[in-house]
PDB file of C-alpha atoms in Angstrom:
ATOM      1  CA  UNK J   1     114.581  80.353  68.234  1.00  0.00           C
ATOM      2  CA  UNK J   2     113.795  76.848  67.136  1.00  0.00           C
ATOM      3  CA  UNK J   3     110.395  75.930  65.701  1.00  0.00           C
ATOM      4  CA  UNK J   4     108.107  74.821  68.546  1.00  0.00           C
ATOM      5  CA  UNK J   5     106.187  72.511  66.223  1.00  0.00           C
ATOM      6  CA  UNK J   6     102.513  71.952  66.932  1.00  0.00           C
ATOM      7  CA  UNK J   7     101.217  74.136  69.743  1.00  0.00           C
ATOM      8  CA  UNK J   8      98.296  71.829  70.516  1.00  0.00           C
ATOM      9  CA  UNK J   9      98.407  70.995  74.210  1.00  0.00           C
ATOM     10  CA  UNK J  10     101.360  73.270  74.968  1.00  0.00           C
ATOM     11  CA  UNK J  11     101.439  76.087  77.491  1.00  0.00           C
ATOM     12  CA  UNK J  12     102.797  79.168  75.699  1.00  0.00           C
ATOM     13  CA  UNK J  13     104.214  81.898  77.895  1.00  0.00           C
ATOM     14  CA  UNK J  14     103.973  85.528  76.838  1.00  0.00           C
ATOM     15  CA  UNK J  15     106.440  87.696  78.763  1.00  0.00           C
ATOM     16  CA  UNK J  16     105.997  91.467  78.749  1.00  0.00           C
ATOM     17  CA  UNK J  17     106.797  94.457  80.917  1.00  0.00           C
ATOM     18  CA  UNK J  18     105.463  97.942  81.516  1.00  0.00           C
ATOM     19  CA  UNK J  19     108.252  99.694  79.583  1.00  0.00           C
ATOM     20  CA  UNK J  20     106.775  98.916  76.163  1.00  0.00           C
ATOM     21  CA  UNK J  21     103.016  99.225  76.573  1.00  0.00           C
ATOM     22  CA  UNK J  22     102.199  98.848  72.863  1.00  0.00           C
ATOM     23  CA  UNK J  23     103.629  95.297  72.971  1.00  0.00           C
ATOM     24  CA  UNK J  24     100.493  94.388  74.917  1.00  0.00           C
ATOM     25  CA  UNK J  25      98.518  95.122  71.714  1.00  0.00           C
ATOM     26  CA  UNK J  26     100.711  92.595  69.913  1.00  0.00           C
ATOM     27  CA  UNK J  27      99.981  90.024  72.611  1.00  0.00           C
ATOM     28  CA  UNK J  28      96.255  90.783  72.345  1.00  0.00           C
ATOM     29  CA  UNK J  29      96.519  89.790  68.673  1.00  0.00           C
ATOM     30  CA  UNK J  30      98.682  86.708  69.261  1.00  0.00           C
ATOM     31  CA  UNK J  31      96.798  85.225  72.201  1.00  0.00           C
ATOM     32  CA  UNK J  32      93.585  84.258  70.348  1.00  0.00           C
ATOM     33  CA  UNK J  33      95.652  82.793  67.507  1.00  0.00           C
ATOM     34  CA  UNK J  34      97.663  80.697  69.949  1.00  0.00           C
ATOM     35  CA  UNK J  35      94.478  79.488  71.644  1.00  0.00           C
ATOM     36  CA  UNK J  36      92.982  78.648  68.229  1.00  0.00           C
ATOM     37  CA  UNK J  37      96.101  76.552  67.557  1.00  0.00           C
ATOM     38  CA  UNK J  38      95.354  74.545  70.706  1.00  0.00           C
ATOM     39  CA  UNK J  39      97.712  76.223  73.164  1.00  0.00           C
ATOM     40  CA  UNK J  40      97.057  77.451  76.668  1.00  0.00           C
ATOM     41  CA  UNK J  41      98.400  80.979  77.111  1.00  0.00           C
ATOM     42  CA  UNK J  42     100.158  82.196  80.244  1.00  0.00           C
ATOM     43  CA  UNK J  43     100.957  85.938  80.380  1.00  0.00           C
ATOM     44  CA  UNK J  44     103.603  87.187  82.783  1.00  0.00           C
ATOM     45  CA  UNK J  45     104.504  90.828  83.405  1.00  0.00           C
ATOM     46  CA  UNK J  46     108.148  91.185  84.431  1.00  0.00           C
ATOM     47  CA  UNK J  47     108.913  93.603  87.206  1.00  0.00           C
ATOM     48  CA  UNK J  48     112.112  95.377  88.211  1.00  0.00           C
ATOM     49  CA  UNK J  49     115.343  93.554  87.426  1.00  0.00           C
ATOM     50  CA  UNK J  50     117.496  95.787  89.623  1.00  0.00           C
ATOM     51  CA  UNK J  51     116.951  97.426  92.995  1.00  0.00           C
ATOM     52  CA  UNK J  52     113.734  96.986  94.921  1.00  0.00           C
ATOM     53  CA  UNK J  53     111.705  94.097  93.618  1.00  0.00           C
ATOM     54  CA  UNK J  54     114.496  92.390  91.675  1.00  0.00           C
ATOM     55  CA  UNK J  55     114.483  89.274  93.852  1.00  0.00           C
ATOM     56  CA  UNK J  56     110.717  88.950  93.426  1.00  0.00           C
ATOM     57  CA  UNK J  57     110.982  89.364  89.656  1.00  0.00           C
ATOM     58  CA  UNK J  58     113.648  86.663  89.349  1.00  0.00           C
ATOM     59  CA  UNK J  59     111.632  84.264  91.533  1.00  0.00           C
ATOM     60  CA  UNK J  60     108.556  84.902  89.382  1.00  0.00           C
ATOM     61  CA  UNK J  61     110.660  84.401  86.236  1.00  0.00           C
ATOM     62  CA  UNK J  62     111.842  81.013  87.515  1.00  0.00           C
ATOM     63  CA  UNK J  63     108.228  79.978  88.206  1.00  0.00           C
ATOM     64  CA  UNK J  64     107.094  81.258  84.787  1.00  0.00           C
ATOM     65  CA  UNK J  65     109.864  79.369  82.974  1.00  0.00           C
ATOM     66  CA  UNK J  66     109.043  76.186  84.889  1.00  0.00           C
ATOM     67  CA  UNK J  67     105.340  76.221  84.011  1.00  0.00           C
ATOM     68  CA  UNK J  68     105.528  76.978  80.251  1.00  0.00           C
ATOM     69  CA  UNK J  69     106.595  74.729  77.394  1.00  0.00           C
ATOM     70  CA  UNK J  70     107.611  77.582  75.103  1.00  0.00           C
ATOM     71  CA  UNK J  71     107.807  81.336  75.624  1.00  0.00           C
ATOM     72  CA  UNK J  72     107.615  84.463  73.492  1.00  0.00           C
ATOM     73  CA  UNK J  73     109.620  87.094  75.293  1.00  0.00           C
ATOM     74  CA  UNK J  74     109.765  89.928  72.758  1.00  0.00           C
ATOM     75  CA  UNK J  75     109.947  90.787  69.095  1.00  0.00           C
ATOM     76  CA  UNK J  76     113.723  90.491  68.829  1.00  0.00           C
ATOM     77  CA  UNK J  77     114.175  93.959  67.461  1.00  0.00           C
TER      78      UNK J  77
END
């Protein structure tokens, strides 16, 4: 994605889910670096995207997207 520029004063969203538990270790490394750069960090764990719970997940996703300035949603691999 595009360069977010300075993170000072921004709310950075970190989206993760329970399918890739080791990604939480990555976030544990990134979060203090983001805070040191002046950002506020907002973690959100995505739930089911189909079946039971899908409507709740999409409502939470809308709220998450509305409250963050920039989001990291995966490694892109």
